[in-house]
Coordinates of C-alpha atoms and ligand atoms in Angstrom, one line a residue:
X22 CA -29.8 -48.0 5.1
X23 CA -28.6 -47.1 8.5
X24 CA -28.2 -43.5 9.8
X25 CA -25.0 -43.3 11.8
X26 CA -23.2 -40.5 13.7
X27 CA -19.7 -39.8 12.5
X28 CA -17.7 -38.6 15.5
X29 CA -14.4 -36.9 16.0
X30 CA -11.9 -39.7 16.6
X31 CA -9.1 -39.8 19.1
X32 CA -7.0 -36.8 18.3
X33 CA -4.5 -37.2 21.1
X34 CA -4.0 -34.3 23.4
X35 CA -5.9 -31.8 21.3
X36 CA -9.1 -31.5 23.3
X37 CA -10.9 -28.4 22.1
X38 CA -10.1 -27.8 18.5
X39 CA -11.9 -25.3 16.2
X40 CA -13.7 -26.3 13.0
X41 CA -12.1 -24.2 10.3
X42 CA -13.3 -25.9 7.1
X43 CA -16.4 -27.8 6.1
X44 CA -15.4 -30.1 3.3
X45 CA -18.8 -31.7 2.6
X46 CA -22.4 -30.6 2.7
X47 CA -25.8 -32.4 3.1
X48 CA -26.6 -34.5 0.1
X49 CA -22.9 -35.1 -0.7
X50 CA -21.8 -38.7 -1.3
X51 CA -18.6 -39.5 0.6
X52 CA -16.2 -42.4 0.4
X53 CA -14.8 -44.1 3.5
X54 CA -11.7 -42.2 4.7
X55 CA -12.8 -39.1 2.8
X56 CA -12.1 -35.9 4.8
X57 CA -15.2 -34.2 6.2
X58 CA -14.0 -31.2 8.1
X59 CA -10.7 -29.6 9.1
X60 CA -10.0 -28.7 12.7
X61 CA -7.3 -26.6 14.1
X62 CA -5.6 -26.1 17.4
X63 CA -3.2 -23.2 18.1
X64 CA -0.4 -25.4 16.7
X65 CA -1.7 -27.6 14.0
X66 CA -4.6 -28.5 11.9
X67 CA -5.9 -31.9 10.7
X68 CA -8.7 -33.3 8.6
X69 CA -11.3 -35.6 10.1
X70 CA -12.2 -38.4 7.8
X71 CA -15.4 -40.5 7.5
X72 CA -15.3 -44.0 8.8
X73 CA -17.9 -45.2 6.3
X74 CA -19.1 -44.5 2.8
X75 CA -22.5 -43.0 2.3
X76 CA -24.5 -39.8 1.9
X77 CA -24.3 -36.9 4.2
X78 CA -27.7 -36.3 5.7
X79 CA -27.0 -33.6 8.3
X80 CA -24.0 -31.5 9.4
X81 CA -23.8 -31.2 13.1
X82 CA -21.0 -28.7 13.2
X83 CA -20.5 -25.2 11.8
X84 CA -17.4 -23.1 11.1
X85 CA -15.9 -21.9 14.3
X86 CA -17.4 -24.6 16.5
X87 CA -15.2 -26.2 19.1
X88 CA -15.1 -30.0 19.0
X89 CA -13.3 -32.7 20.9
X90 CA -13.0 -36.5 20.7
X91 CA -16.6 -38.0 20.5
X92 CA -18.3 -34.8 19.1
X93 CA -20.7 -35.7 16.4
X94 CA -19.5 -34.2 13.1
X95 CA -22.4 -35.3 10.9
X96 CA -25.1 -37.9 10.3
X97 CA -24.4 -40.2 7.5
X98 CA -26.7 -42.6 5.6
X99 CA -24.3 -45.5 5.3
X100 CA -24.1 -47.0 1.9
X101 CA -23.6 -50.6 3.0
X102 CA -25.8 -52.7 5.3
X103 CA -22.9 -53.5 7.5
X104 CA -23.9 -52.9 11.1
X105 CA -22.0 -50.1 12.6
X106 CA -20.2 -52.3 15.0
X107 CA -17.2 -50.1 15.4
X108 CA -18.1 -46.7 16.7
X109 CA -17.2 -43.9 14.4
X110 CA -14.9 -42.6 17.0
X111 CA -12.7 -45.6 16.6
X112 CA -12.4 -44.8 12.9
X113 CA -8.9 -44.3 11.6
X114 CA -7.8 -41.0 12.9
X115 CA -6.2 -38.6 10.5
X116 CA -2.6 -39.4 10.0
X117 CA -0.7 -39.3 12.2
X118 CA -3.4 -41.5 13.8
X119 CA -3.0 -40.1 17.3
X120 CA -0.8 -37.1 17.7
X121 CA 2.0 -37.8 20.1
X122 CA 1.7 -35.8 23.3
X123 CA 2.9 -32.4 22.6
X124 CA 4.9 -32.1 25.7
X125 CA 8.4 -31.9 24.4
X126 CA 10.8 -34.7 25.1
X127 CA 13.2 -33.2 27.4
X128 CA 16.7 -33.0 26.1
X129 CA 19.3 -35.3 27.5
X130 CA 22.7 -33.7 27.9
X131 CA 25.6 -35.7 26.6
X132 CA 27.9 -33.6 28.7
X133 CA 26.0 -31.7 31.3
X134 CA 26.4 -28.0 31.0
X135 CA 27.2 -26.0 34.1
X136 CA 24.0 -24.7 35.8
X137 CA 22.9 -21.4 34.3
X138 CA 25.0 -21.8 31.1
X139 CA 23.4 -22.0 27.7
X140 CA 23.6 -25.5 26.3
X141 CA 23.3 -26.4 22.6
X142 CA 20.2 -28.5 22.1
X143 CA 19.5 -30.3 18.8
X144 CA 15.8 -30.1 17.7
X145 CA 14.8 -33.0 15.4
X146 CA 11.7 -33.9 13.4
X147 CA 9.3 -35.6 15.8
X148 CA 7.0 -38.5 15.1
X149 CA 4.9 -37.3 12.1
X150 CA 3.0 -40.5 11.6
X151 CA 3.0 -42.1 8.2
X152 CA 4.5 -39.1 6.5
X153 CA 7.8 -39.8 4.8
X154 CA 10.1 -37.4 2.9
X155 CA 8.0 -34.4 3.7
X156 CA 9.3 -31.2 2.1
X157 CA 10.4 -28.1 4.1
X158 CA 8.2 -25.3 2.6
X159 CA 8.9 -22.5 5.0
X160 CA 11.7 -21.7 7.4
X161 CA 10.1 -19.5 10.0
X162 CA 13.1 -18.5 12.1
X163 CA 16.6 -17.2 11.5
X164 CA 19.9 -17.9 13.4
X165 CA 20.3 -15.5 16.2
X166 CA 16.5 -15.3 16.9
X167 CA 15.2 -15.8 20.4
X168 CA 13.0 -18.8 20.3
X169 CA 10.2 -19.5 22.8
X170 CA 9.3 -23.0 23.8
X171 CA 6.8 -24.5 21.3
X172 CA 7.6 -21.7 18.7
X173 CA 7.3 -23.0 15.2
X174 CA 10.6 -23.5 13.4
X175 CA 9.7 -24.8 10.0
X176 CA 6.6 -25.8 8.0
X177 CA 6.7 -29.1 6.2
X178 CA 4.3 -30.5 3.7
X179 CA 3.5 -33.8 2.2
X180 CA 1.2 -34.1 -0.8
X181 CA -1.8 -34.4 1.6
X182 CA -1.0 -32.1 4.5
X183 CA 1.2 -29.5 6.0
X184 CA 2.4 -29.0 9.6
X185 CA 4.6 -26.7 11.6
X186 CA 7.3 -28.2 13.7
X187 CA 7.9 -26.4 16.9
X188 CA 10.9 -26.1 19.1
X189 CA 11.0 -28.2 22.2
X190 CA 13.3 -25.7 24.0
X191 CA 13.4 -22.0 24.5
X192 CA 16.7 -20.2 23.8
X193 CA 18.7 -18.6 21.0
X194 CA 18.6 -20.3 17.6
X195 CA 22.2 -21.1 16.9
X196 CA 21.8 -22.9 13.6
X197 CA 19.0 -24.0 11.3
X198 CA 20.1 -27.2 9.5
X199 CA 17.4 -27.3 6.8
X200 CA 16.4 -25.1 3.9
X201 CA 13.3 -24.7 1.8
X202 CA 12.9 -27.7 -0.5
X203 CA 14.8 -30.2 1.7
X204 CA 13.1 -33.5 2.4
X205 CA 13.0 -34.6 6.0
X206 CA 11.9 -37.6 8.0
X207 CA 11.4 -38.4 11.6
X208 CA 14.6 -37.9 13.6
X209 CA 16.3 -35.6 11.1
X210 CA 18.1 -32.6 12.6
X211 CA 16.3 -29.3 12.2
X212 CA 18.0 -26.8 14.3
X213 CA 20.4 -26.3 17.2
X214 CA 19.1 -24.0 19.9
X215 CA 21.2 -22.6 22.7
X216 CA 18.9 -23.5 25.5
X217 CA 18.1 -20.7 27.9
X218 CA 18.4 -22.9 31.0
X219 CA 20.6 -26.0 31.2
X220 CA 18.7 -28.8 29.7
X221 CA 20.0 -31.3 32.2
X222 CA 18.0 -29.5 34.9
X223 CA 14.7 -30.4 33.3
X224 CA 12.9 -33.6 34.2
X225 CA 13.5 -36.3 31.5
X226 CA 10.4 -38.3 30.5
X227 CA 11.0 -41.3 28.3
X228 CA 11.0 -40.5 24.6
X229 CA 7.8 -41.4 22.8
X230 CA 9.6 -43.6 20.2
X231 CA 13.1 -44.7 21.1
X232 CA 14.0 -45.6 17.6
X233 CA 13.1 -42.1 16.5
X234 CA 14.7 -40.4 19.4
X235 CA 18.2 -39.3 18.6
X236 CA 18.6 -38.8 22.3
X237 CA 19.5 -42.4 22.5
X238 CA 22.4 -42.1 20.2
X239 CA 25.6 -40.6 21.5
X240 CA 25.6 -36.9 20.5
X241 CA 28.2 -34.3 21.0
X242 CA 25.5 -31.9 22.3
X243 CA 22.1 -32.1 24.0
X244 CA 19.4 -33.6 21.8
X245 CA 15.7 -32.9 21.9
X246 CA 12.8 -34.0 19.8
X247 CA 10.2 -31.5 18.8
X248 CA 6.7 -32.3 19.8
X249 CA 4.8 -34.3 17.3
X250 CA 2.0 -32.7 15.4
X251 CA -1.0 -33.4 13.4
X252 CA -1.3 -32.5 9.7
X253 CA -2.9 -29.3 8.4
X254 CA -5.4 -29.4 5.6
X255 CA -4.4 -30.6 2.2
X256 CA -3.7 -28.0 -0.4
X257 CA -6.8 -26.3 -1.7
X258 CA -6.7 -25.2 -5.4
X259 CA -4.6 -22.1 -5.8
X260 CA -6.8 -19.1 -5.0
X261 CA -7.2 -16.7 -8.0
X262 CA -6.1 -13.1 -7.6
X263 CA -8.4 -10.9 -5.7
X264 CA -11.7 -10.9 -7.5
X265 CA -14.9 -9.5 -6.0
X266 CA -17.1 -11.4 -8.4
X267 CA -16.1 -14.8 -7.2
X268 CA -18.4 -16.1 -4.5
X269 CA -16.8 -17.0 -1.3
X270 CA -16.4 -20.8 -0.8
X271 CA -16.8 -22.8 2.4
X272 CA -13.3 -24.2 2.2
X273 CA -10.3 -22.2 3.2
X274 CA -7.3 -21.7 1.0
X275 CA -4.0 -23.3 1.6
X276 CA -2.1 -21.7 4.4
X277 CA -0.1 -22.8 7.5
X278 CA -1.7 -22.6 10.9
X279 CA 0.5 -19.6 11.9
X280 CA -0.5 -17.7 8.7
X281 CA -4.1 -18.4 9.5
X282 CA -3.6 -17.2 13.0
X283 CA -2.1 -13.9 11.7
X284 CA -4.9 -13.6 9.2
X285 CA -7.5 -14.0 11.9
X286 CA -5.8 -11.4 14.1
X287 CA -5.7 -8.9 11.2
X288 CA -9.2 -9.8 10.0
X289 CA -7.8 -10.7 6.5
X290 CA -10.2 -12.9 4.4
X291 CA -7.8 -15.6 3.4
X292 CA -10.0 -16.7 0.5
X293 CA -9.3 -13.4 -1.1
X294 CA -5.5 -13.6 -0.8
X295 CA -3.5 -14.9 -3.7
X296 CA -0.9 -17.4 -2.5
X297 CA 2.5 -17.3 -4.1
X298 CA 4.0 -20.2 -2.1
X299 CA 4.3 -23.8 -3.3
X300 CA 1.0 -25.0 -4.7
X301 CA -0.6 -21.6 -4.3
X302 CA 0.1 -21.6 -0.5
X303 CA -0.5 -18.3 1.2
X304 CA 2.6 -17.0 2.9
X305 CA 3.1 -14.3 5.5
X306 CA 4.4 -12.0 2.7
X307 CA 1.2 -12.6 0.8
X308 CA -0.8 -11.5 3.8
X309 CA 1.4 -8.4 4.2
X310 CA 1.1 -7.6 0.4
X311 CA -2.7 -8.0 0.6
X312 CA -3.0 -5.8 3.7
X313 CA -0.8 -3.2 2.1
X314 CA -3.0 -3.2 -1.1
X315 CA -6.2 -2.9 1.0
X316 CA -4.7 -0.1 3.1
X317 CA -3.5 1.8 0.0
X318 CA -7.0 1.4 -1.5
X319 CA -5.7 -0.5 -4.5
X320 CA -7.9 -3.5 -3.7
X321 CA -11.0 -3.8 -1.6
X322 CA -12.0 -6.9 0.4
X323 CA -15.3 -8.4 -0.8
X324 CA -16.9 -7.3 2.4
X325 CA -15.8 -3.7 1.8
X326 CA -16.8 -3.9 -1.8
X327 CA -20.3 -5.2 -0.8
X328 CA -20.7 -2.4 1.8
X329 CA -19.6 0.2 -0.7
X330 CA -22.0 -1.0 -3.4
X331 CA -24.8 -0.9 -0.9
X332 CA -23.9 2.6 0.2
X333 CA -23.3 4.1 -3.2
X334 CA -25.2 4.0 -6.5
X335 CA -23.9 1.5 -9.1
X336 CA -20.7 2.8 -10.7
X337 CA -20.8 3.5 -14.4
X338 CA -19.5 0.7 -16.6
X339 CA -15.7 0.9 -16.9
X340 CA -15.2 2.5 -13.5
X341 CA -11.8 1.1 -12.3
X342 CA -12.6 1.2 -8.5
X343 CA -12.2 -2.2 -6.8
X344 CA -10.4 -3.7 -9.9
X345 CA -13.5 -5.5 -11.0
X346 CA -11.4 -7.9 -13.1
X347 CA -12.5 -11.0 -14.8
X348 CA -11.3 -14.3 -13.3
X349 CA -8.1 -15.7 -14.8
X350 CA -9.1 -17.8 -17.9
X351 CA -8.9 -21.5 -17.2
X352 CA -8.0 -23.4 -20.4
X353 CA -7.5 -27.1 -20.9
X354 CA -4.5 -26.6 -23.2
X355 CA -4.2 -30.3 -23.8
X356 CA -7.3 -30.1 -25.9
X357 CA -5.4 -28.1 -28.4
X358 CA -2.1 -30.1 -28.5
X359 CA 0.5 -31.7 -26.4
X360 CA 1.6 -29.8 -23.4
X361 CA 4.3 -30.2 -20.7
X362 CA 4.0 -28.8 -17.1
X363 CA 7.0 -27.5 -15.3
X364 CA 7.5 -26.3 -11.8
X365 CA 8.6 -22.7 -11.8
X366 CA 12.0 -22.0 -10.1
X367 CA 11.7 -20.4 -6.7
X368 CA 13.5 -17.2 -7.8
X369 CA 11.0 -16.8 -10.7
X370 CA 8.1 -17.1 -8.3
X371 CA 9.6 -14.6 -5.9
X372 CA 10.4 -12.1 -8.6
X373 CA 7.0 -12.6 -10.2
X374 CA 5.2 -11.7 -7.0
X375 CA 7.4 -8.6 -6.5
X376 CA 7.0 -7.5 -10.1
X377 CA 3.3 -7.9 -10.0
X378 CA 3.0 -5.9 -6.8
X379 CA 5.2 -3.1 -8.2
X380 CA 3.3 -3.0 -11.5
X381 CA 0.0 -2.8 -9.7
X382 CA 0.9 -0.4 -6.9
X383 CA 3.1 2.0 -8.7
X384 CA 1.7 4.4 -11.4
X385 CA 4.5 3.9 -13.9
X386 CA 5.3 6.2 -16.8
X387 CA 8.2 5.4 -19.2
X388 CA 10.2 8.1 -21.2
X389 CA 12.2 6.9 -24.1
X390 CA 15.2 8.8 -25.4
X391 CA 18.5 8.2 -27.2
X392 CA 22.0 9.1 -26.1
X393 CA 24.9 9.6 -28.5
X394 CA 27.7 7.4 -27.2
X395 CA 29.9 7.4 -30.3
X396 CA 32.8 9.0 -28.4
X397 CA 32.2 7.1 -25.2
X398 CA 32.2 3.8 -27.1
X399 CA 35.6 4.7 -28.7
X400 CA 36.9 5.5 -25.2
X401 CA 35.5 2.2 -23.9
X402 CA 37.2 0.2 -26.6
X403 CA 40.5 2.1 -26.0
X404 CA 40.3 1.5 -22.3
X405 CA 39.7 -2.2 -22.7
X406 CA 42.8 -2.4 -25.1
X407 CA 44.9 -0.5 -22.6
X408 CA 43.7 -2.7 -19.7
X409 CA 43.8 -6.0 -21.6
X410 CA 46.3 -7.5 -19.2
X411 CA 44.3 -6.6 -16.1
X412 CA 41.6 -9.0 -17.1
X413 CA 38.9 -6.4 -16.3
X414 CA 36.5 -5.8 -19.2
X415 CA 34.7 -2.5 -19.2
X416 CA 31.2 -2.6 -20.7
X417 CA 28.8 0.3 -21.4
X418 CA 26.9 -0.6 -18.2
X419 CA 29.8 0.5 -15.9
X420 CA 29.7 4.0 -17.6
X421 CA 26.0 4.0 -17.3
X422 CA 26.2 3.5 -13.6
X423 CA 28.6 6.4 -13.2
X424 CA 26.4 8.6 -15.5
X425 CA 23.3 7.7 -13.5
X426 CA 25.0 8.7 -10.2
X427 CA 25.7 12.1 -11.7
X428 CA 22.0 12.4 -12.8
X429 CA 20.8 11.2 -9.4
X430 CA 22.9 13.9 -7.8
X431 CA 21.3 16.5 -10.0
X432 CA 17.8 15.2 -9.6
X433 CA 17.7 13.8 -6.0
X434 CA 14.0 12.8 -6.1
X435 CA 15.0 9.9 -8.5
X436 CA 17.1 8.6 -5.6
X437 CA 14.3 8.4 -3.1
X438 CA 11.5 6.3 -1.6
X439 CA 8.0 7.1 -0.6
X440 CA 7.2 6.5 3.1
X441 CA 3.6 7.5 3.7
X442 CA 3.3 11.2 3.2
X443 CA 7.1 11.7 3.4
X444 CA 9.8 11.3 0.8
X445 CA 13.0 9.7 1.9
X446 CA 15.9 11.2 0.0
X447 CA 18.9 9.0 0.0
X448 CA 22.3 10.5 0.3
X449 CA 24.0 7.3 -0.8
X450 CA 24.2 6.0 -4.4
X451 CA 23.8 2.2 -4.4
X452 CA 23.0 1.1 -7.9
X453 CA 21.2 -2.2 -8.6
X454 CA 21.6 -3.9 -12.0
X455 CA 19.3 -6.6 -13.3
X456 CA 21.2 -9.9 -14.1
X457 CA 19.7 -12.6 -16.2
X458 CA 20.5 -16.0 -14.5
X459 CA 19.4 -19.6 -15.2
X460 CA 17.3 -19.4 -12.0
X461 CA 15.6 -16.1 -13.0
X462 CA 16.1 -12.4 -12.7
X463 CA 18.3 -11.2 -9.8
X464 CA 19.3 -7.6 -8.9
X465 CA 22.8 -7.4 -7.3
X466 CA 23.8 -4.0 -6.0
X467 CA 27.0 -1.9 -6.5
X468 CA 27.3 -0.1 -3.2
X469 CA 28.5 3.5 -3.0
X470 CA 29.0 3.7 -6.8
X471 CA 29.7 7.5 -6.4
X472 CA 33.0 6.7 -4.7
X473 CA 34.2 4.1 -7.3
X474 CA 35.8 4.4 -10.6
X475 CA 34.6 2.7 -13.8
X476 CA 37.3 0.0 -13.6
X477 CA 36.3 -0.9 -10.0
X478 CA 32.6 -0.9 -10.9
X479 CA 33.3 -3.2 -13.9
X480 CA 35.3 -5.6 -11.7
X481 CA 32.5 -5.7 -9.0
X482 CA 29.8 -6.1 -11.6
X483 CA 31.6 -9.1 -13.2
X484 CA 32.0 -10.7 -9.7
X485 CA 28.4 -10.1 -8.7
X486 CA 27.0 -11.3 -12.1
X487 CA 29.1 -14.5 -11.7
X488 CA 27.8 -15.0 -8.1
X489 CA 24.2 -14.4 -9.5
X490 CA 24.6 -17.0 -12.2
X491 CA 26.1 -19.5 -9.7
X492 CA 23.2 -18.8 -7.3
X493 CA 25.7 -17.6 -4.7
X494 CA 24.4 -14.0 -4.1
X495 CA 23.9 -13.2 -0.4
X496 CA 21.0 -11.1 0.8
X497 CA 23.5 -8.3 1.4
X498 CA 24.6 -8.4 -2.2
X499 CA 21.1 -7.7 -3.3
X500 CA 19.9 -5.2 -0.7
X501 CA 20.0 -1.4 -0.4
X502 CA 19.7 -0.3 -4.0
X503 CA 18.5 3.3 -4.4
X504 CA 18.2 3.1 -8.2
X505 CA 18.3 0.3 -10.7
X506 CA 19.5 -0.2 -14.2
X507 CA 18.2 -3.0 -16.4
X508 CA 20.5 -3.4 -19.5
X509 CA 19.5 -5.6 -22.4
X510 CA 22.3 -4.0 -24.4
X511 CA 24.2 -7.3 -24.7
X512 CA 21.1 -9.0 -26.1
X513 CA 19.3 -6.5 -28.4
X514 CA 16.0 -4.7 -28.8
X515 CA 15.2 -1.0 -29.0
X516 CA 13.1 0.2 -26.1
X517 CA 11.1 -1.4 -23.3
X518 CA 9.2 -0.6 -20.1
X519 CA 11.2 -1.7 -17.1
X520 CA 9.2 -2.2 -13.9
X521 CA 10.3 -0.1 -10.9
X522 CA 12.1 -2.1 -8.2
X523 CA 10.1 -0.9 -5.2
X524 CA 10.6 0.9 -2.9
X525 CA 12.8 2.8 -5.4
X526 CA 11.0 5.3 -7.6
X527 CA 12.8 5.0 -11.0
X528 CA 14.6 2.5 -13.1
X529 CA 16.6 2.9 -16.3
X530 CA 16.2 0.4 -19.1
X531 CA 18.9 0.3 -21.8
X532 CA 18.9 -1.5 -25.1
X533 CA 21.5 -2.2 -27.8
X534 CA 23.2 0.8 -29.3
X535 CA 23.0 1.1 -33.1
X536 CA 24.5 3.3 -35.8
X537 CA 22.0 6.0 -36.8
X538 CA 22.1 8.8 -39.3
X539 CA 21.9 11.9 -37.1
X540 CA 21.4 15.4 -38.5
X541 CA 24.2 17.8 -37.3
X542 CA 22.7 20.9 -38.8
X543 CA 24.2 20.5 -42.2
X544 CA 24.5 16.8 -43.0
X545 CA 23.5 13.4 -41.6
X546 CA 26.3 11.9 -39.6
X547 CA 26.6 8.2 -38.6
X548 CA 26.4 8.2 -34.8
X549 CA 26.2 5.4 -32.3
X550 CA 22.9 5.9 -30.4
X551 CA 22.0 4.2 -27.2
X552 CA 18.3 3.7 -26.5
X553 CA 17.2 4.7 -23.0
X554 CA 13.9 3.9 -21.3
X555 CA 13.3 5.5 -18.0
X556 CA 10.3 4.3 -15.9
X557 CA 9.4 6.5 -13.0
X558 CA 6.8 6.7 -10.2
X559 CA 4.3 9.4 -11.1
X560 CA 3.4 9.9 -7.4
X561 CA 7.0 11.2 -6.8
X562 CA 8.3 12.4 -10.2
X563 CA 6.7 14.7 -12.8
X564 CA 7.0 14.2 -16.5
X565 CA 9.1 17.3 -17.0
X566 CA 11.6 16.1 -14.4
X567 CA 11.8 12.7 -16.1
X568 CA 12.5 14.4 -19.5
X569 CA 15.2 16.5 -17.9
X570 CA 16.8 13.5 -16.2
X571 CA 17.0 11.6 -19.5
X572 CA 18.3 14.7 -21.4
X573 CA 21.0 15.2 -18.7
X574 CA 21.9 11.6 -18.8
X575 CA 22.2 11.8 -22.6
X576 CA 24.5 14.8 -22.3
X577 CA 26.8 13.1 -19.8
X578 CA 27.0 9.9 -22.0
X579 CA 27.7 12.2 -24.9
X580 CA 30.5 13.9 -23.1
X581 CA 31.6 12.5 -19.8
X582 CA 33.5 15.8 -19.0
X583 CA 30.2 17.3 -18.1
X584 CA 30.3 15.2 -14.8
X585 CA 33.1 17.6 -13.7
X586 CA 31.0 20.7 -14.2
Ligands
CAO2 N1 24.8 -1.8 -26.8 C1 25.6 -2.5 -27.6 N2 26.4 -3.5 -27.1 C2 26.3 -3.7 -25.7 C3 25.5 -3.0 -24.9 C4 24.8 -1.9 -25.5 N3 24.0 -1.1 -24.8 N4 25.7 -3.4 -23.6 C5 26.5 -4.4 -23.7 N5 26.9 -4.6 -24.9 C6 27.8 -5.6 -25.4 C7 29.1 -5.7 -24.5 O1 30.0 -4.7 -24.9 C8 29.5 -7.1 -24.8 O2 30.1 -7.1 -26.1 P1 31.5 -8.0 -26.3 O3 31.1 -9.4 -25.9 O4 31.7 -7.8 -27.8 O5 32.5 -7.4 -25.5 C9 28.2 -7.9 -25.0 O6 27.2 -6.9 -25.3 C10 27.8 -8.6 -23.7 O7 27.7 -7.8 -22.6 P2 27.2 -8.4 -21.2 O8 25.8 -8.5 -21.3 O9 28.0 -9.6 -20.9 O10 27.7 -7.3 -20.2 P3 26.9 -6.0 -19.6 O11 27.8 -5.4 -18.7 O12 26.3 -5.2 -20.6 O13 25.7 -6.7 -18.7 C11 24.6 -8.1 -17.2 C12 26.0 -7.5 -17.6 C13 24.8 -9.0 -15.9 C14 23.7 -7.0 -16.8 C15 24.0 -8.9 -18.3 O14 24.8 -10.0 -18.6 C16 22.6 -9.3 -18.1 O15 22.3 -10.2 -17.4 N6 21.7 -8.6 -18.8 C17 20.2 -9.0 -18.8 C18 19.5 -8.1 -17.8 C19 18.0 -8.4 -17.9 O16 17.6 -9.5 -18.0 N7 17.3 -7.3 -17.9 C20 15.8 -7.4 -18.0 C21 15.2 -7.2 -16.7 S1 13.5 -7.0 -16.8 O17 13.1 -8.5 -17.1

């Protein structure tokens, strides 16, 4: 059996790349083409495969080492007797085999712009080797943003690798032509950038692959091809939630090069961050969430936990510090019966991450109460009868929004947000309402509800709920809420524990009203009772204030004339 050196193959223009993952260890059996290490430049990362099958005898690189073409990665005891005629460096390079020079193909103007004027430049998907129909998993820039040359625009991912596609021009991003989930191929239009300097002034090297270069085709505007890139590491298994008892692994979790760069800058241990992106990918938001949790002391990094446990005597059993949770149970459900796996809709994944953060970071308490809405319901039914022709239907939720505005005015801390040591009291009343849609939970917002009547609120609610169900809500429709109501009244149930919609500090949950026998001092009377569940942030609100808020809300719902007092 021959001992052979496996070297870094031709990796194009990437000369000093950093080893960021060791995918094998001495003693491991590897197949030909199996990835051995992951290396990363400041733009991209790629896996280096083995040119032969065999057993790893010695690793010649460590995490953090810089390597270049020809560097020895490891010594392999080759499985076959075949003489190592082809040097390992000639082994098939990771796809794309040899990254195309990263110098951007200069845009060719269809109609030269006057010198100094901004010219629209199309940025297209460059040569990405063998990868077809890669999925856009992140859009990293928004129209209007100032883009630097080589700044990453989107991240795309195949089933094996992910890569960021940079801009070949500097300027202002005029349009982004792809969205998360789109499939793209070489030559597809990604974005239009208003180039800072006229593209025609730049020297024009020949495009790397004419077939792929849309510059050859007549275009109404300047065309550019983004520099080609090498792939990033294949997805690692989703990382479990922060868990100090899990030993760190040699392989890094799934994250794009830019997220890794930010993590390095912040000193965030990526292997402790739970990824909420596709396939458990760690996004910039996950990094921010993790950093916030560490800063607020809700979680500790393993390093901090280890340091603390060295410095302090062992905590008594049951101590909650550091959230010493068990790992998430891994169950092979198929052992117990037939199962079906479904991808979770994007909205559900986003709301799950937000709800989880809010539940963990906010000390919730929920007060339950009942409001007598017998008279209000009679008034609602009458109003709907009188307004039958207008087409606007008034539901209890519209009255609840008005009643909540009155209660928020009386108890301003419920209409606030925490900002460090300060409380931000809002002098506006934008009320969010949870809407159940086929895509998942969404929270459109009725802006300035204090200035609107019940009919207008009903109309706006109907419009927003329709937009939500049609998946047409804009970010503006969903932002700015200062308090939220979650009504399950149309569905059923008695009480529940709504999760606060951070950075708000309270949320009202409402269930279905029912006729109840209520003691009026001399007899039981049938009254229509509405169950209220108010969750509040105990850092901001005290239990007594919450009880008063609910009691006041009940009084208003019982007799709306109290709003005038
Ligand atoms: N008690 C009794 N009946 C009620 C009621 C209550 N509290 N609230 C509403 N109803 C009735 C309405 O009057 C209407 O009756 P009719 O059809 O006879 O006129 C029916 O229930 C349906 O109402 P609705 O749900 O269409 O209207 P709404 O204004 O109450 O709610 C919306 C609108 C968008 C909030 C609702 O459709 C929705 O999506 N609710 C779910 C919210 C949710 O998922 N919350 C949980 C979040 S936490 O996971």
